[in-house]
Structures are given as C-alpha cells and as structure tokens.
C-alpha cells in the first residue's frame, strides 16, 4: 500500500482534500470606538484597529468584496457605568454602528452584534453586580433582554450571547419574540472557556476588569460540561452554537459538532491571533501558512463557522 501516491503533487492534494476553507465560512470580529476621529491601532493585536463608524462601514464593504460570511461588531464606549447603560442606549456606539453597517451592507453580509455588558460596565464584568460584588445572574438577564431589543431595532441579524449567564438564550429569545423580532437569530456562546488568551481583546475594548470571570465562564478542565450547556442552549432556542477559544478546545468543538442539530461556530480569539502574528514578525513561522493551518484545523474539528481576525487575510489566501 502506498498512500503517498495521493500526496504527490499540489493538484492531487487539492483533488483529494477532505476539508476545504471558503471565505463564506469566516466571520470578521471588529471593534468600533466612540469619540475617535480616525482608526486607532491596538498594540497587542498588530494589524487590528478600533474603528470609527466610517472606517467600520468601509471594512464591511471589504468583507462583502472578499465573500466573507459575516462581521461581528463589538462596541467601545467613551463612558461606562455600573449597569452598562450604553449597551441598550439607541444612540450608544454599538447600536449606531449596527445601523450604519446594516444600512450599507445588510442585504449582502450577515451582521452580528456582541450581546454582553463587559465593554459597557465600569467594573468590566459581563453582568450586573450584587451587593457582595458577585455577578447577579438573573438581574443580568433583564439587562441582556434590553440590550437584545436595542440591537434588534438597530437591525442586527444575529445576536452573539457571550456572557455565559444561565438561561440567557431562553430569556432573550422570549423578549425578542414578544417584541416582534422572531427573525433575529441567536448565536449562543455555548462553551466560552475562561482563558489567559483574552488579554489582547481586553485592550481592544478598553476593559475595566480586575480579576477574571472564572465564576461564570467555563472551566478549562471540563469538556463533558460543554454538552450540558449545549443541551440547555438548544432547548432555549439557540440558532447557532459556539465554542471559544477554538484552538485550545478543538476536542470540545468536535464533541459539540458530533451531536448539534444546528450550525457550530468556533472563535479564534485575540490571543491566538496575536501569538501567530508575533511569531511571524520574529521570523519564527510562516504567517500565511500557519494562518491557514490553524483555520483548517478548526474546520476539520467540525466548525462550520469560524470567527477570526484573520478573516480578510485568509479569504485572500484561499
């Protein structure tokens, strides 16, 4: 037996490839910041910026031209408070940006919005704090519902519920349906693991967090628990489910994909991006090759949708 015969040339390898990347598989996460006149570089994420609304719209047009599947928008407000009031303010930076992007490309690109309070709270947590300083799960659900309605009214196609609160999918689904938004999809962050690789993202959103979110994000040693979270999210009405971070939890991506009746997404997070960029800048690895290798690994694990800061770069390489 000579399996090597199938690897003998680039055309042969392409012909027999078991998995393929396509630009439509990819979603570009982007940041839009209030009160800036020009895009601001993010030091910990070379090549990524905090956008103005105008530059964000330009980037959305680039996503369309590249054939990407979608864009995921994160807001960076100028002011924060304890309850994250800017999150559901119709004139808040995220909702303004959603309206602008949907108006520009909403019939040609899936426009997703981050539904979480961490960018908007003075304490940096993903929810409302109780009198002891812990995150109050059920009080937070009320804020998520208000945020969901604001984003739906701004035109978002998909809401990314990233806070890892118990019951968040069902609570938001009920609020949307009652308000006449049954067409808005919910992307559940089914297994969002606590990780040291979120550091660059926290710079990108000017996070106020001190400490970590280990009391509500999933614990890295646990994999079976992700299937319990999956069952709950599906029962509550999730349209898409996601695992994050992707690279360090490919086993969980595979386990979720093996049983999920809805599309599975995975998020190649900021630290994963920055590791590749930093090593490539030092000449230690071939950037383009490793970018595609990392993405095909996520696809092979079972993700049909990949959120990655490399989305535009990868689309040009595919």
PDB file of N, CA and C in Angstrom, residues 169-242:
ATOM      1  N   UNK A 169     -30.149  32.416  26.772  1.00  0.00           N
ATOM      2  CA  UNK A 169     -30.745  32.213  25.449  1.00  0.00           C
ATOM      3  C   UNK A 169     -32.267  32.251  25.527  1.00  0.00           C
ATOM      4  N   UNK A 170     -32.836  31.519  26.472  1.00  0.00           N
ATOM      5  CA  UNK A 170     -34.282  31.489  26.596  1.00  0.00           C
ATOM      6  C   UNK A 170     -34.867  32.840  26.950  1.00  0.00           C
ATOM      7  N   UNK A 171     -34.192  33.563  27.845  1.00  0.00           N
ATOM      8  CA  UNK A 171     -34.707  34.864  28.274  1.00  0.00           C
ATOM      9  C   UNK A 171     -34.694  35.857  27.113  1.00  0.00           C
ATOM     10  N   UNK A 172     -33.612  35.889  26.373  1.00  0.00           N
ATOM     11  CA  UNK A 172     -33.515  36.822  25.239  1.00  0.00           C
ATOM     12  C   UNK A 172     -34.464  36.406  24.123  1.00  0.00           C
ATOM     13  N   UNK A 173     -34.572  35.094  23.857  1.00  0.00           N
ATOM     14  CA  UNK A 173     -35.495  34.633  22.812  1.00  0.00           C
ATOM     15  C   UNK A 173     -36.921  35.058  23.116  1.00  0.00           C
ATOM     16  N   UNK A 174     -37.334  34.904  24.366  1.00  0.00           N
ATOM     17  CA  UNK A 174     -38.689  35.282  24.759  1.00  0.00           C
ATOM     18  C   UNK A 174     -38.907  36.777  24.593  1.00  0.00           C
ATOM     19  N   UNK A 175     -37.918  37.578  24.956  1.00  0.00           N
ATOM     20  CA  UNK A 175     -38.044  39.033  24.829  1.00  0.00           C
ATOM     21  C   UNK A 175     -38.143  39.448  23.362  1.00  0.00           C
ATOM     22  N   UNK A 176     -37.336  38.840  22.517  1.00  0.00           N
ATOM     23  CA  UNK A 176     -37.372  39.176  21.097  1.00  0.00           C
ATOM     24  C   UNK A 176     -38.703  38.784  20.466  1.00  0.00           C
ATOM     25  N   UNK A 177     -39.165  37.590  20.773  1.00  0.00           N
ATOM     26  CA  UNK A 177     -40.423  37.127  20.189  1.00  0.00           C
ATOM     27  C   UNK A 177     -41.591  37.993  20.646  1.00  0.00           C
ATOM     28  N   UNK A 178     -41.610  38.358  21.913  1.00  0.00           N
ATOM     29  CA  UNK A 178     -42.700  39.178  22.438  1.00  0.00           C
ATOM     30  C   UNK A 178     -42.714  40.564  21.819  1.00  0.00           C
ATOM     31  N   UNK A 179     -41.544  41.058  21.418  1.00  0.00           N
ATOM     32  CA  UNK A 179     -41.442  42.405  20.846  1.00  0.00           C
ATOM     33  C   UNK A 179     -41.554  42.404  19.328  1.00  0.00           C
ATOM     34  N   UNK A 180     -41.785  41.249  18.723  1.00  0.00           N
ATOM     35  CA  UNK A 180     -41.971  41.203  17.281  1.00  0.00           C
ATOM     36  C   UNK A 180     -40.698  41.029  16.478  1.00  0.00           C
ATOM     37  N   UNK A 181     -39.687  40.370  17.064  1.00  0.00           N
ATOM     38  CA  UNK A 181     -38.428  40.124  16.360  1.00  0.00           C
ATOM     39  C   UNK A 181     -38.124  38.615  16.279  1.00  0.00           C
ATOM     40  N   UNK A 182     -39.067  37.820  15.787  1.00  0.00           N
ATOM     41  CA  UNK A 182     -38.810  36.381  15.726  1.00  0.00           C
ATOM     42  C   UNK A 182     -37.746  36.004  14.698  1.00  0.00           C
ATOM     43  N   UNK A 183     -37.456  36.915  13.767  1.00  0.00           N
ATOM     44  CA  UNK A 183     -36.488  36.616  12.705  1.00  0.00           C
ATOM     45  C   UNK A 183     -35.042  36.793  13.139  1.00  0.00           C
ATOM     46  N   UNK A 184     -34.796  37.435  14.268  1.00  0.00           N
ATOM     47  CA  UNK A 184     -33.425  37.666  14.733  1.00  0.00           C
ATOM     48  C   UNK A 184     -32.856  36.366  15.296  1.00  0.00           C
ATOM     49  N   UNK A 185     -31.671  35.999  14.827  1.00  0.00           N
ATOM     50  CA  UNK A 185     -31.036  34.754  15.247  1.00  0.00           C
ATOM     51  C   UNK A 185     -30.232  34.948  16.524  1.00  0.00           C
ATOM     52  N   UNK A 186     -30.099  33.864  17.280  1.00  0.00           N
ATOM     53  CA  UNK A 186     -29.274  33.870  18.483  1.00  0.00           C
ATOM     54  C   UNK A 186     -28.084  32.934  18.305  1.00  0.00           C
ATOM     55  N   UNK A 187     -26.895  33.502  18.424  1.00  0.00           N
ATOM     56  CA  UNK A 187     -25.643  32.752  18.431  1.00  0.00           C
ATOM     57  C   UNK A 187     -25.247  32.579  19.893  1.00  0.00           C
ATOM     58  N   UNK A 188     -25.391  31.365  20.396  1.00  0.00           N
ATOM     59  CA  UNK A 188     -25.095  31.098  21.800  1.00  0.00           C
ATOM     60  C   UNK A 188     -23.625  30.766  21.963  1.00  0.00           C
ATOM     61  N   UNK A 189     -22.942  31.498  22.852  1.00  0.00           N
ATOM     62  CA  UNK A 189     -21.597  31.100  23.251  1.00  0.00           C
ATOM     63  C   UNK A 189     -21.782  29.946  24.221  1.00  0.00           C
ATOM     64  N   UNK A 190     -21.964  28.757  23.660  1.00  0.00           N
ATOM     65  CA  UNK A 190     -22.326  27.591  24.452  1.00  0.00           C
ATOM     66  C   UNK A 190     -21.221  27.195  25.418  1.00  0.00           C
ATOM     67  N   UNK A 191     -19.997  27.165  24.922  1.00  0.00           N
ATOM     68  CA  UNK A 191     -18.846  26.821  25.765  1.00  0.00           C
ATOM     69  C   UNK A 191     -17.797  27.909  25.606  1.00  0.00           C
ATOM     70  N   UNK A 192     -17.902  28.922  26.434  1.00  0.00           N
ATOM     71  CA  UNK A 192     -16.912  30.001  26.440  1.00  0.00           C
ATOM     72  C   UNK A 192     -16.028  29.774  27.667  1.00  0.00           C
ATOM     73  N   UNK A 193     -14.815  29.347  27.406  1.00  0.00           N
ATOM     74  CA  UNK A 193     -13.896  28.984  28.486  1.00  0.00           C
ATOM     75  C   UNK A 193     -13.125  30.194  29.002  1.00  0.00           C
ATOM     76  N   UNK A 194     -12.901  30.224  30.291  1.00  0.00           N
ATOM     77  CA  UNK A 194     -12.010  31.240  30.836  1.00  0.00           C
ATOM     78  C   UNK A 194     -10.601  30.960  30.332  1.00  0.00           C
ATOM     79  N   UNK A 195      -9.856  32.025  30.000  1.00  0.00           N
ATOM     80  CA  UNK A 195      -8.578  31.827  29.320  1.00  0.00           C
ATOM     81  C   UNK A 195      -7.675  33.036  29.489  1.00  0.00           C
ATOM     82  N   UNK A 196      -6.382  32.770  29.565  1.00  0.00           N
ATOM     83  CA  UNK A 196      -5.398  33.842  29.563  1.00  0.00           C
ATOM     84  C   UNK A 196      -5.203  34.459  28.191  1.00  0.00           C
ATOM     85  N   UNK A 197      -5.784  33.840  27.176  1.00  0.00           N
ATOM     86  CA  UNK A 197      -5.623  34.331  25.808  1.00  0.00           C
ATOM     87  C   UNK A 197      -6.570  35.465  25.447  1.00  0.00           C
ATOM     88  N   UNK A 198      -7.403  35.902  26.393  1.00  0.00           N
ATOM     89  CA  UNK A 198      -8.282  37.038  26.137  1.00  0.00           C
ATOM     90  C   UNK A 198      -7.584  38.386  26.334  1.00  0.00           C
ATOM     91  N   UNK A 199      -6.344  38.377  26.796  1.00  0.00           N
ATOM     92  CA  UNK A 199      -5.666  39.621  27.133  1.00  0.00           C
ATOM     93  C   UNK A 199      -5.691  40.682  26.052  1.00  0.00           C
ATOM     94  N   UNK A 200      -5.308  40.376  24.806  1.00  0.00           N
ATOM     95  CA  UNK A 200      -5.333  41.406  23.764  1.00  0.00           C
ATOM     96  C   UNK A 200      -6.734  41.969  23.514  1.00  0.00           C
ATOM     97  N   UNK A 201      -7.754  41.127  23.622  1.00  0.00           N
ATOM     98  CA  UNK A 201      -9.130  41.602  23.443  1.00  0.00           C
ATOM     99  C   UNK A 201      -9.474  42.642  24.493  1.00  0.00           C
ATOM    100  N   UNK A 202      -9.004  42.435  25.707  1.00  0.00           N
ATOM    101  CA  UNK A 202      -9.336  43.389  26.767  1.00  0.00           C
ATOM    102  C   UNK A 202      -8.719  44.749  26.498  1.00  0.00           C
ATOM    103  N   UNK A 203      -7.550  44.760  25.856  1.00  0.00           N
ATOM    104  CA  UNK A 203      -7.006  46.035  25.417  1.00  0.00           C
ATOM    105  C   UNK A 203      -7.870  46.622  24.305  1.00  0.00           C
ATOM    106  N   UNK A 204      -8.330  45.789  23.406  1.00  0.00           N
ATOM    107  CA  UNK A 204      -9.115  46.250  22.259  1.00  0.00           C
ATOM    108  C   UNK A 204     -10.409  46.928  22.684  1.00  0.00           C
ATOM    109  N   UNK A 205     -11.036  46.437  23.771  1.00  0.00           N
ATOM    110  CA  UNK A 205     -12.299  47.018  24.220  1.00  0.00           C
ATOM    111  C   UNK A 205     -12.108  47.916  25.441  1.00  0.00           C
ATOM    112  N   UNK A 206     -10.850  48.229  25.784  1.00  0.00           N
ATOM    113  CA  UNK A 206     -10.552  49.078  26.940  1.00  0.00           C
ATOM    114  C   UNK A 206     -11.254  48.550  28.192  1.00  0.00           C
ATOM    115  N   UNK A 207     -11.103  47.253  28.453  1.00  0.00           N
ATOM    116  CA  UNK A 207     -11.802  46.612  29.561  1.00  0.00           C
ATOM    117  C   UNK A 207     -11.365  47.179  30.907  1.00  0.00           C
ATOM    118  N   UNK A 208     -12.337  47.300  31.805  1.00  0.00           N
ATOM    119  CA  UNK A 208     -12.080  47.771  33.172  1.00  0.00           C
ATOM    120  C   UNK A 208     -11.924  46.620  34.157  1.00  0.00           C
ATOM    121  N   UNK A 209     -11.913  45.406  33.661  1.00  0.00           N
ATOM    122  CA  UNK A 209     -11.935  44.240  34.538  1.00  0.00           C
ATOM    123  C   UNK A 209     -10.687  44.129  35.398  1.00  0.00           C
ATOM    124  N   UNK A 210     -10.906  43.851  36.679  1.00  0.00           N
ATOM    125  CA  UNK A 210      -9.844  43.460  37.591  1.00  0.00           C
ATOM    126  C   UNK A 210     -10.170  42.041  38.038  1.00  0.00           C
ATOM    127  N   UNK A 211      -9.240  41.120  37.862  1.00  0.00           N
ATOM    128  CA  UNK A 211      -9.517  39.726  38.186  1.00  0.00           C
ATOM    129  C   UNK A 211      -9.894  38.947  36.949  1.00  0.00           C
ATOM    130  N   UNK A 212     -10.821  37.984  37.114  1.00  0.00           N
ATOM    131  CA  UNK A 212     -11.205  37.160  35.976  1.00  0.00           C
ATOM    132  C   UNK A 212     -12.697  36.863  36.034  1.00  0.00           C
ATOM    133  N   UNK A 213     -13.154  36.027  35.104  1.00  0.00           N
ATOM    134  CA  UNK A 213     -14.580  35.700  35.003  1.00  0.00           C
ATOM    135  C   UNK A 213     -14.809  34.205  35.227  1.00  0.00           C
ATOM    136  N   UNK A 214     -13.943  33.623  36.050  1.00  0.00           N
ATOM    137  CA  UNK A 214     -13.974  32.181  36.241  1.00  0.00           C
ATOM    138  C   UNK A 214     -15.262  31.702  36.908  1.00  0.00           C
ATOM    139  N   UNK A 215     -16.004  32.582  37.581  1.00  0.00           N
ATOM    140  CA  UNK A 215     -17.225  32.141  38.259  1.00  0.00           C
ATOM    141  C   UNK A 215     -18.381  31.942  37.291  1.00  0.00           C
ATOM    142  N   UNK A 216     -18.238  32.390  36.046  1.00  0.00           N
ATOM    143  CA  UNK A 216     -19.326  32.155  35.092  1.00  0.00           C
ATOM    144  C   UNK A 216     -18.863  31.612  33.742  1.00  0.00           C
ATOM    145  N   UNK A 217     -17.631  31.876  33.334  1.00  0.00           N
ATOM    146  CA  UNK A 217     -17.135  31.224  32.128  1.00  0.00           C
ATOM    147  C   UNK A 217     -16.744  29.782  32.451  1.00  0.00           C
ATOM    148  N   UNK A 218     -16.698  28.946  31.422  1.00  0.00           N
ATOM    149  CA  UNK A 218     -16.468  27.526  31.664  1.00  0.00           C
ATOM    150  C   UNK A 218     -15.024  27.258  32.065  1.00  0.00           C
ATOM    151  N   UNK A 219     -14.843  26.237  32.916  1.00  0.00           N
ATOM    152  CA  UNK A 219     -13.532  25.886  33.442  1.00  0.00           C
ATOM    153  C   UNK A 219     -12.791  24.982  32.452  1.00  0.00           C
ATOM    154  N   UNK A 220     -11.558  25.339  32.047  1.00  0.00           N
ATOM    155  CA  UNK A 220     -10.843  24.569  31.019  1.00  0.00           C
ATOM    156  C   UNK A 220     -10.706  23.067  31.269  1.00  0.00           C
ATOM    157  N   UNK A 221     -10.611  22.575  32.510  1.00  0.00           N
ATOM    158  CA  UNK A 221     -10.504  21.115  32.657  1.00  0.00           C
ATOM    159  C   UNK A 221     -11.752  20.345  32.240  1.00  0.00           C
ATOM    160  N   UNK A 222     -12.884  21.035  32.069  1.00  0.00           N
ATOM    161  CA  UNK A 222     -14.160  20.347  31.858  1.00  0.00           C
ATOM    162  C   UNK A 222     -14.570  20.347  30.391  1.00  0.00           C
ATOM    163  N   UNK A 223     -14.843  19.150  29.868  1.00  0.00           N
ATOM    164  CA  UNK A 223     -15.306  19.014  28.491  1.00  0.00           C
ATOM    165  C   UNK A 223     -16.750  18.514  28.432  1.00  0.00           C
ATOM    166  N   UNK A 224     -17.083  17.508  29.226  1.00  0.00           N
ATOM    167  CA  UNK A 224     -18.450  16.975  29.224  1.00  0.00           C
ATOM    168  C   UNK A 224     -19.459  18.058  29.583  1.00  0.00           C
ATOM    169  N   UNK A 225     -19.056  18.975  30.442  1.00  0.00           N
ATOM    170  CA  UNK A 225     -19.937  20.072  30.848  1.00  0.00           C
ATOM    171  C   UNK A 225     -20.417  20.880  29.643  1.00  0.00           C
ATOM    172  N   UNK A 226     -19.591  20.952  28.599  1.00  0.00           N
ATOM    173  CA  UNK A 226     -19.978  21.693  27.395  1.00  0.00           C
ATOM    174  C   UNK A 226     -21.216  21.079  26.747  1.00  0.00           C
ATOM    175  N   UNK A 227     -21.356  19.766  26.821  1.00  0.00           N
ATOM    176  CA  UNK A 227     -22.520  19.115  26.236  1.00  0.00           C
ATOM    177  C   UNK A 227     -23.785  19.416  27.043  1.00  0.00           C
ATOM    178  N   UNK A 228     -23.622  19.590  28.342  1.00  0.00           N
ATOM    179  CA  UNK A 228     -24.768  20.016  29.159  1.00  0.00           C
ATOM    180  C   UNK A 228     -25.193  21.430  28.772  1.00  0.00           C
ATOM    181  N   UNK A 229     -24.201  22.315  28.599  1.00  0.00           N
ATOM    182  CA  UNK A 229     -24.501  23.684  28.154  1.00  0.00           C
ATOM    183  C   UNK A 229     -25.159  23.666  26.776  1.00  0.00           C
ATOM    184  N   UNK A 230     -24.684  22.783  25.910  1.00  0.00           N
ATOM    185  CA  UNK A 230     -25.270  22.672  24.572  1.00  0.00           C
ATOM    186  C   UNK A 230     -26.743  22.283  24.651  1.00  0.00           C
ATOM    187  N   UNK A 231     -27.048  21.273  25.438  1.00  0.00           N
ATOM    188  CA  UNK A 231     -28.433  20.828  25.560  1.00  0.00           C
ATOM    189  C   UNK A 231     -29.339  21.950  26.058  1.00  0.00           C
ATOM    190  N   UNK A 232     -28.854  22.719  27.014  1.00  0.00           N
ATOM    191  CA  UNK A 232     -29.643  23.833  27.551  1.00  0.00           C
ATOM    192  C   UNK A 232     -29.859  24.911  26.495  1.00  0.00           C
ATOM    193  N   UNK A 233     -28.798  25.278  25.780  1.00  0.00           N
ATOM    194  CA  UNK A 233     -28.924  26.332  24.759  1.00  0.00           C
ATOM    195  C   UNK A 233     -29.876  25.909  23.643  1.00  0.00           C
ATOM    196  N   UNK A 234     -29.796  24.653  23.236  1.00  0.00           N
ATOM    197  CA  UNK A 234     -30.697  24.170  22.188  1.00  0.00           C
ATOM    198  C   UNK A 234     -32.142  24.188  22.677  1.00  0.00           C
ATOM    199  N   UNK A 235     -32.364  23.759  23.901  1.00  0.00           N
ATOM    200  CA  UNK A 235     -33.719  23.748  24.451  1.00  0.00           C
ATOM    201  C   UNK A 235     -34.295  25.149  24.564  1.00  0.00           C
ATOM    202  N   UNK A 236     -33.408  26.137  24.757  1.00  0.00           N
ATOM    203  CA  UNK A 236     -33.860  27.524  24.915  1.00  0.00           C
ATOM    204  C   UNK A 236     -34.000  28.256  23.581  1.00  0.00           C
ATOM    205  N   UNK A 237     -33.604  27.608  22.485  1.00  0.00           N
ATOM    206  CA  UNK A 237     -33.858  28.215  21.179  1.00  0.00           C
ATOM    207  C   UNK A 237     -32.661  28.763  20.447  1.00  0.00           C
ATOM    208  N   UNK A 238     -31.456  28.330  20.765  1.00  0.00           N
ATOM    209  CA  UNK A 238     -30.268  28.813  20.048  1.00  0.00           C
ATOM    210  C   UNK A 238     -30.326  28.386  18.583  1.00  0.00           C
ATOM    211  N   UNK A 239     -29.965  29.306  17.696  1.00  0.00           N
ATOM    212  CA  UNK A 239     -29.932  29.015  16.263  1.00  0.00           C
ATOM    213  C   UNK A 239     -28.554  28.554  15.806  1.00  0.00           C
ATOM    214  N   UNK A 240     -27.511  29.017  16.476  1.00  0.00           N
ATOM    215  CA  UNK A 240     -26.128  28.650  16.216  1.00  0.00           C
ATOM    216  C   UNK A 240     -25.468  28.519  17.580  1.00  0.00           C
ATOM    217  N   UNK A 241     -24.541  27.570  17.728  1.00  0.00           N
ATOM    218  CA  UNK A 241     -23.834  27.412  18.995  1.00  0.00           C
ATOM    219  C   UNK A 241     -22.334  27.568  18.740  1.00  0.00           C
ATOM    220  N   UNK A 242     -21.607  28.012  19.763  1.00  0.00           N
ATOM    221  CA  UNK A 242     -20.195  28.310  19.551  1.00  0.00           C
ATOM    222  C   UNK A 242     -19.326  27.849  20.714  1.00  0.00           C
TER     223      UNK A 242
END
